[in-house]
Coordinates of C-alpha atoms and ligand atoms in Angstrom, one line a residue:
X1 CA -44.7 57.4 2.0
X2 CA -46.7 54.3 1.0
X3 CA -45.1 52.4 -1.9
X4 CA -46.8 50.0 -4.3
X5 CA -45.7 46.4 -4.3
X6 CA -47.1 44.4 -7.2
X7 CA -47.8 40.8 -6.4
X8 CA -48.2 38.0 -9.0
X9 CA -49.7 35.3 -6.8
X10 CA -49.2 31.5 -7.3
X11 CA -53.0 31.0 -7.4
X12 CA -54.4 30.6 -11.0
X13 CA -58.0 31.0 -11.8
X14 CA -58.1 28.1 -14.2
X15 CA -55.5 26.1 -16.0
X16 CA -54.4 28.2 -19.0
X17 CA -50.9 29.4 -19.9
X18 CA -52.2 33.0 -19.8
X19 CA -52.9 32.6 -16.1
X20 CA -49.5 31.4 -15.1
X21 CA -46.6 33.3 -13.6
X22 CA -44.6 34.3 -16.7
X23 CA -47.8 35.8 -18.2
X24 CA -48.7 37.5 -15.0
X25 CA -45.2 38.9 -14.8
X26 CA -45.6 40.4 -18.3
X27 CA -48.8 42.1 -17.2
X28 CA -47.1 43.3 -14.0
X29 CA -44.2 44.9 -15.9
X30 CA -46.7 46.8 -18.1
X31 CA -48.7 48.0 -15.0
X32 CA -45.5 49.0 -13.2
X33 CA -44.4 51.3 -16.1
X34 CA -41.5 49.3 -17.5
X35 CA -41.6 51.0 -20.9
X36 CA -41.1 54.5 -19.4
X37 CA -38.3 53.1 -17.2
X38 CA -36.2 51.5 -19.9
X39 CA -37.0 53.1 -23.3
X40 CA -33.8 54.3 -25.0
X41 CA -31.7 53.2 -22.0
X42 CA -28.9 50.9 -21.3
X43 CA -30.3 48.4 -18.8
X44 CA -28.4 46.3 -16.2
X45 CA -30.2 43.3 -14.7
X46 CA -28.4 42.2 -11.5
X47 CA -29.2 38.7 -10.4
X48 CA -27.6 35.8 -8.5
X49 CA -26.6 33.1 -11.0
X50 CA -25.9 30.5 -8.3
X51 CA -23.1 28.0 -8.2
X52 CA -22.1 24.3 -8.2
X53 CA -25.0 21.9 -8.2
X54 CA -27.6 24.4 -7.0
X55 CA -30.9 24.1 -8.8
X56 CA -33.2 26.6 -6.9
X57 CA -32.0 29.9 -8.4
X58 CA -34.4 31.9 -10.6
X59 CA -35.7 29.9 -13.5
X60 CA -34.5 31.2 -16.9
X61 CA -38.0 31.6 -18.1
X62 CA -38.5 34.5 -15.7
X63 CA -35.2 36.1 -16.8
X64 CA -36.2 35.7 -20.4
X65 CA -39.7 37.2 -19.7
X66 CA -38.1 40.3 -18.2
X67 CA -35.4 40.6 -21.0
X68 CA -38.1 40.3 -23.7
X69 CA -40.3 42.9 -22.1
X70 CA -37.3 45.3 -21.8
X71 CA -36.5 44.8 -25.5
X72 CA -40.2 45.3 -26.5
X73 CA -40.1 48.5 -24.5
X74 CA -37.3 49.6 -26.9
X75 CA -34.4 49.8 -24.4
X76 CA -31.1 50.7 -26.0
X77 CA -29.4 47.6 -24.7
X78 CA -29.7 45.0 -21.9
X79 CA -27.3 42.7 -20.1
X80 CA -27.6 40.2 -17.2
X81 CA -24.8 40.2 -14.6
X82 CA -23.5 38.8 -11.4
X83 CA -20.2 39.0 -9.6
X84 CA -19.2 35.9 -11.6
X85 CA -21.1 34.3 -14.5
X86 CA -18.7 31.3 -14.3
X87 CA -20.6 28.0 -14.7
X88 CA -23.9 29.8 -15.2
X89 CA -24.4 28.1 -18.6
X90 CA -24.2 24.7 -16.9
X91 CA -27.2 25.8 -14.7
X92 CA -29.3 26.8 -17.7
X93 CA -28.5 30.5 -18.1
X94 CA -27.3 30.9 -21.7
X95 CA -27.8 33.8 -24.2
X96 CA -30.3 31.5 -26.0
X97 CA -32.3 30.8 -22.8
X98 CA -32.4 34.3 -21.4
X99 CA -32.1 36.3 -24.6
X100 CA -29.3 38.6 -23.2
X101 CA -25.6 38.4 -22.7
X102 CA -24.2 37.3 -19.4
X103 CA -21.6 39.6 -17.8
X104 CA -19.2 38.9 -14.9
X105 CA -18.8 42.1 -12.9
X106 CA -15.4 41.0 -11.5
X107 CA -12.4 39.1 -12.7
X108 CA -10.6 40.1 -15.9
X109 CA -11.7 43.6 -17.0
X110 CA -13.9 44.0 -14.0
X111 CA -13.2 47.6 -13.0
X112 CA -14.5 49.1 -9.8
X113 CA -15.3 52.6 -8.6
X114 CA -14.0 53.5 -5.1
X115 CA -16.6 55.1 -2.8
X116 CA -15.7 56.5 0.6
X117 CA -17.7 54.9 3.4
X118 CA -16.1 56.3 6.6
X119 CA -18.1 54.0 8.8
X120 CA -16.0 52.6 11.7
X121 CA -13.4 50.3 10.0
X122 CA -15.2 50.4 6.7
X123 CA -13.2 53.1 5.0
X124 CA -14.2 52.6 1.4
X125 CA -16.2 50.3 -0.9
X126 CA -15.4 49.1 -4.3
X127 CA -18.5 48.9 -6.5
X128 CA -18.7 47.4 -10.0
X129 CA -18.2 50.1 -12.7
X130 CA -19.9 47.9 -15.4
X131 CA -23.1 48.0 -13.3
X132 CA -22.9 51.6 -12.3
X133 CA -22.3 52.6 -16.0
X134 CA -25.7 51.4 -17.0
X135 CA -28.6 54.0 -17.2
X136 CA -31.1 51.7 -15.4
X137 CA -30.6 49.1 -12.7
X138 CA -33.1 46.3 -12.4
X139 CA -32.5 44.1 -9.3
X140 CA -33.8 40.7 -10.0
X141 CA -33.6 38.7 -6.7
X142 CA -34.4 35.3 -5.4
X143 CA -35.7 35.3 -1.9
X144 CA -34.1 32.9 0.5
X145 CA -32.6 32.6 4.0
X146 CA -29.0 33.7 4.5
X147 CA -26.7 32.6 7.2
X148 CA -24.8 35.9 7.4
X149 CA -27.4 38.5 6.4
X150 CA -30.5 36.8 7.9
X151 CA -32.1 36.6 4.4
X152 CA -31.3 37.3 0.8
X153 CA -33.5 39.8 -1.1
X154 CA -33.0 42.9 -3.1
X155 CA -30.7 44.7 -0.6
X156 CA -28.3 41.8 -0.3
X157 CA -28.3 41.4 -4.1
X158 CA -26.8 44.9 -4.4
X159 CA -24.6 45.1 -1.3
X160 CA -23.0 41.7 -1.6
X161 CA -23.5 41.2 -5.4
X162 CA -22.2 44.4 -6.8
X163 CA -19.0 44.5 -4.7
X164 CA -15.9 42.4 -4.9
X165 CA -14.7 40.0 -2.2
X166 CA -12.3 42.6 -0.7
X167 CA -15.3 44.9 0.0
X168 CA -17.5 42.1 1.3
X169 CA -14.7 41.2 3.6
X170 CA -14.6 44.7 5.1
X171 CA -18.3 44.6 5.7
X172 CA -18.1 41.2 7.3
X173 CA -15.3 42.3 9.5
X174 CA -17.7 44.8 11.2
X175 CA -19.7 41.8 12.6
X176 CA -16.9 41.2 15.1
X177 CA -15.2 37.9 15.3
X178 CA -14.2 34.9 17.4
X179 CA -10.6 35.1 18.4
X180 CA -8.5 31.9 18.7
X181 CA -5.5 31.8 20.9
X182 CA -3.3 29.1 19.4
X183 CA -1.0 29.0 22.4
X184 CA -3.8 28.0 24.7
X185 CA -5.5 25.5 22.3
X186 CA -5.0 21.7 23.1
X187 CA -6.8 20.6 19.8
X188 CA -9.4 18.7 21.8
X189 CA -12.0 19.4 19.1
X190 CA -14.7 20.2 21.7
X191 CA -15.5 23.5 19.9
X192 CA -16.0 21.7 16.6
X193 CA -18.3 19.0 18.2
X194 CA -20.4 21.6 20.0
X195 CA -21.0 23.8 17.0
X196 CA -24.6 23.1 15.9
X197 CA -24.0 24.7 12.5
X198 CA -20.8 23.1 11.2
X199 CA -19.5 26.6 11.1
X200 CA -15.9 26.0 12.4
X201 CA -13.0 23.8 11.6
X202 CA -9.3 23.4 11.8
X203 CA -7.8 24.0 8.3
X204 CA -5.1 22.1 6.6
X205 CA -2.5 24.1 8.4
X206 CA -4.1 23.3 11.8
X207 CA -5.5 26.8 12.2
X208 CA -9.0 27.4 13.6
X209 CA -11.4 28.9 11.2
X210 CA -15.0 30.2 11.4
X211 CA -17.3 30.0 8.3
X212 CA -19.3 33.2 8.8
X213 CA -22.1 32.2 6.4
X214 CA -23.0 29.4 8.8
X215 CA -22.1 31.0 12.2
X216 CA -25.0 32.2 14.3
X217 CA -22.9 33.8 17.0
X218 CA -24.4 31.2 19.5
X219 CA -21.0 31.1 21.2
X220 CA -21.3 27.4 21.9
X221 CA -17.7 27.0 20.7
X222 CA -16.5 29.6 23.2
X223 CA -18.4 28.1 26.1
X224 CA -17.3 24.6 25.2
X225 CA -13.6 25.4 25.2
X226 CA -12.0 24.2 28.5
X227 CA -8.8 26.1 27.8
X228 CA -10.5 29.5 27.2
X229 CA -8.7 29.6 23.8
X230 CA -11.7 31.1 22.1
X231 CA -13.0 34.6 23.0
X232 CA -15.6 36.8 21.5
X233 CA -14.9 40.2 20.0
X234 CA -18.5 41.3 19.9
X235 CA -21.6 40.6 17.8
X236 CA -22.0 43.7 15.7
X237 CA -24.7 42.4 13.2
X238 CA -26.2 45.9 13.2
X239 CA -22.9 47.5 12.1
X240 CA -22.6 44.9 9.3
X241 CA -26.1 45.8 8.2
X242 CA -25.3 49.5 8.4
X243 CA -22.3 48.9 6.1
X244 CA -24.5 47.1 3.6
X245 CA -27.1 49.9 3.8
X246 CA -24.4 52.5 3.0
X247 CA -23.3 50.6 -0.1
X248 CA -26.9 50.2 -1.2
X249 CA -27.5 53.9 -0.5
X250 CA -24.6 54.8 -2.8
X251 CA -26.0 52.6 -5.6
X252 CA -29.6 53.9 -5.2
X253 CA -28.5 57.6 -5.1
X254 CA -26.2 57.0 -8.1
X255 CA -29.0 55.8 -10.3
X256 CA -31.8 57.9 -8.8
X257 CA -35.2 56.5 -7.8
X258 CA -36.6 56.9 -11.3
X259 CA -33.9 54.6 -12.7
X260 CA -34.2 51.6 -10.4
X261 CA -36.7 48.8 -10.3
X262 CA -36.9 45.6 -8.1
X263 CA -38.3 42.2 -8.9
X264 CA -38.1 39.4 -6.3
X265 CA -39.0 35.8 -7.1
X266 CA -40.5 34.0 -4.1
X267 CA -40.1 30.5 -5.3
X268 CA -37.9 27.7 -3.9
X269 CA -37.4 29.7 -0.7
X270 CA -34.5 27.7 0.8
X271 CA -32.7 27.9 4.1
X272 CA -29.4 29.1 2.6
X273 CA -28.1 31.4 -0.1
X274 CA -27.7 30.5 -3.7
X275 CA -23.9 31.0 -3.2
X276 CA -23.6 27.7 -1.3
X277 CA -23.6 25.9 -4.6
X278 CA -26.3 23.4 -3.6
X279 CA -30.0 23.4 -2.9
X280 CA -32.4 22.0 -0.4
X281 CA -36.2 21.7 0.0
X282 CA -38.3 24.9 0.4
X283 CA -38.9 26.3 3.8
X284 CA -42.4 27.5 2.9
X285 CA -44.7 27.1 -0.1
X286 CA -43.9 29.2 -3.2
X287 CA -45.3 32.8 -2.9
X288 CA -45.1 34.2 -6.5
X289 CA -43.4 37.3 -7.7
X290 CA -43.2 40.8 -6.3
X291 CA -42.1 44.0 -8.0
X292 CA -41.7 47.6 -6.7
X293 CA -39.9 50.9 -7.3
X294 CA -38.8 50.8 -3.7
X295 CA -36.2 48.4 -2.3
X296 CA -37.1 48.6 1.4
X297 CA -40.8 48.0 0.5
X298 CA -40.2 45.0 -1.6
X299 CA -37.8 43.4 1.0
X300 CA -40.3 44.1 3.8
X301 CA -43.2 42.7 1.7
X302 CA -41.1 39.6 0.9
X303 CA -40.4 39.0 4.6
X304 CA -44.0 39.6 5.6
X305 CA -45.2 36.9 3.2
X306 CA -42.9 34.2 4.7
X307 CA -44.9 33.0 7.7
X308 CA -43.7 30.5 10.3
X309 CA -47.0 28.8 10.4
X310 CA -46.5 27.7 6.8
X311 CA -43.1 26.1 7.6
X312 CA -42.3 22.9 5.7
X313 CA -40.3 20.8 8.1
X314 CA -38.2 19.2 5.3
X315 CA -36.8 22.6 4.5
X316 CA -35.0 22.7 7.8
X317 CA -31.8 20.6 7.9
X318 CA -32.2 17.7 10.4
X319 CA -29.5 19.0 12.8
X320 CA -31.1 22.5 13.1
X321 CA -33.4 23.7 15.8
X322 CA -35.4 26.9 15.7
X323 CA -34.3 29.6 18.2
X324 CA -35.9 32.9 19.3
X325 CA -36.8 35.7 17.0
X326 CA -39.4 37.9 15.4
X327 CA -39.3 36.1 12.0
X328 CA -38.8 32.5 10.8
X329 CA -35.5 33.6 9.2
X330 CA -34.3 35.0 12.6
X331 CA -35.3 31.8 14.3
X332 CA -33.2 29.8 11.8
X333 CA -30.2 32.1 11.5
X334 CA -30.2 34.2 14.7
X335 CA -30.2 37.5 12.8
X336 CA -33.0 40.0 12.6
X337 CA -33.9 40.4 8.9
X338 CA -35.6 43.7 9.4
X339 CA -32.4 45.6 10.5
X340 CA -31.2 46.4 6.9
X341 CA -34.6 47.9 5.9
X342 CA -34.7 50.1 9.0
X343 CA -31.2 51.3 8.3
X344 CA -32.0 52.2 4.7
X345 CA -35.2 53.9 5.8
X346 CA -33.2 56.0 8.2
X347 CA -30.7 56.9 5.5
X348 CA -33.6 58.1 3.3
X349 CA -33.6 55.3 0.8
X350 CA -36.9 53.6 1.2
X351 CA -40.2 53.0 2.9
X352 CA -41.4 50.1 5.1
X353 CA -45.0 51.3 4.3
X354 CA -46.4 49.5 1.3
X355 CA -49.6 48.5 -0.3
X356 CA -49.9 45.3 -2.2
X357 CA -51.4 45.4 -5.7
X358 CA -52.4 42.0 -6.9
X359 CA -51.7 41.2 -10.6
X360 CA -54.0 38.6 -12.2
Ligands
SF4_401 S1 -20.5 30.8 17.5 FE1 -21.9 29.0 17.4 S2 -22.3 28.8 15.2 FE2 -20.5 30.2 15.4 S3 -18.8 28.8 15.2 FE3 -19.2 29.0 17.4 S4 -20.6 27.3 17.9 FE4 -20.6 27.5 15.7
SF4_402 S1 -12.3 23.6 22.4 FE1 -10.7 25.1 22.8 S2 -8.8 23.8 23.2 FE2 -10.3 22.4 22.3 S3 -9.8 22.5 20.1 FE3 -11.4 24.1 20.4 S4 -10.2 26.0 20.8 FE4 -8.8 24.3 21.1

């Protein structure tokens, strides 16, 4: 099935506020049938509130535009959530700036629902009860690269953003790992020096650790070790993505297609995820805002808009080199960003066929 993906482009006809993105976004929400979606309903907006000194998350004006439109459409209630809202006020997200309460899904009072997964070692997932208890889920995502998932879009916002650390850990465990044999290790540090991504270290207790957000499974560390103290236990990125897809499937099936909506902001498209607590220059020029009723379609459309020929060199850290791959994000992170969408399509939860509808 061909899904509609609405696109508010960056290009403005002439310089008037009514031609800029917040106003285009308002028109897009009307076109996409927001009123029918939210009227009389309890609405959960899931977004990534960032961390630390990051400054490239979604600007509050877009959150406020969405919240105001939901209120005008006579929703019963609306709240904005993330795994943790801690520190979000310092980054500009306040009830005053976004017109809605901020809710932490986890931490004190953050109950979860246990959902059987039965996929290899991924026995069960915990998913936020607060989010699942809403009538309507609006997934407001910021597109960016992601060291572990390849990219961050709508799918990652659900799978990694509506589950606690214990469930995320189970999904990551499916990726396979790098095993360190302490008895063989001579602490020569060659593995650390050879890692092009600063993804490994010896911790305070002298134990070897891999930082999976940054690791690209290049295995330089393994090859560099003269003692054969590091060995690989497989590169199961596809299993990791399958696990994410199964969590997403549960969430989408729980709400039903008529009660979910996706908006992705394609501005400040950085190399790494907002969870790093810092920001860097954009990889490509800003690309506007997308919206769709279909998660797979919006993630595919987002990826298709990010083109390598538009790469801004300052967006790539100086110690990075581009590798092989079918997409710029894959050349940066070594992970195929299309795997998740294909898995969801196979599970019956989305379409990679889409048609762009430009909103002026
Ligand atoms: S596999 Fe590559 S990226 Fe990962 S820790 Fe080893 S050297 Fe670093
Ligand atoms: S290269 Fe091998 S021996 Fe040297 S510190 Fe790393 S794991 Fe230990």
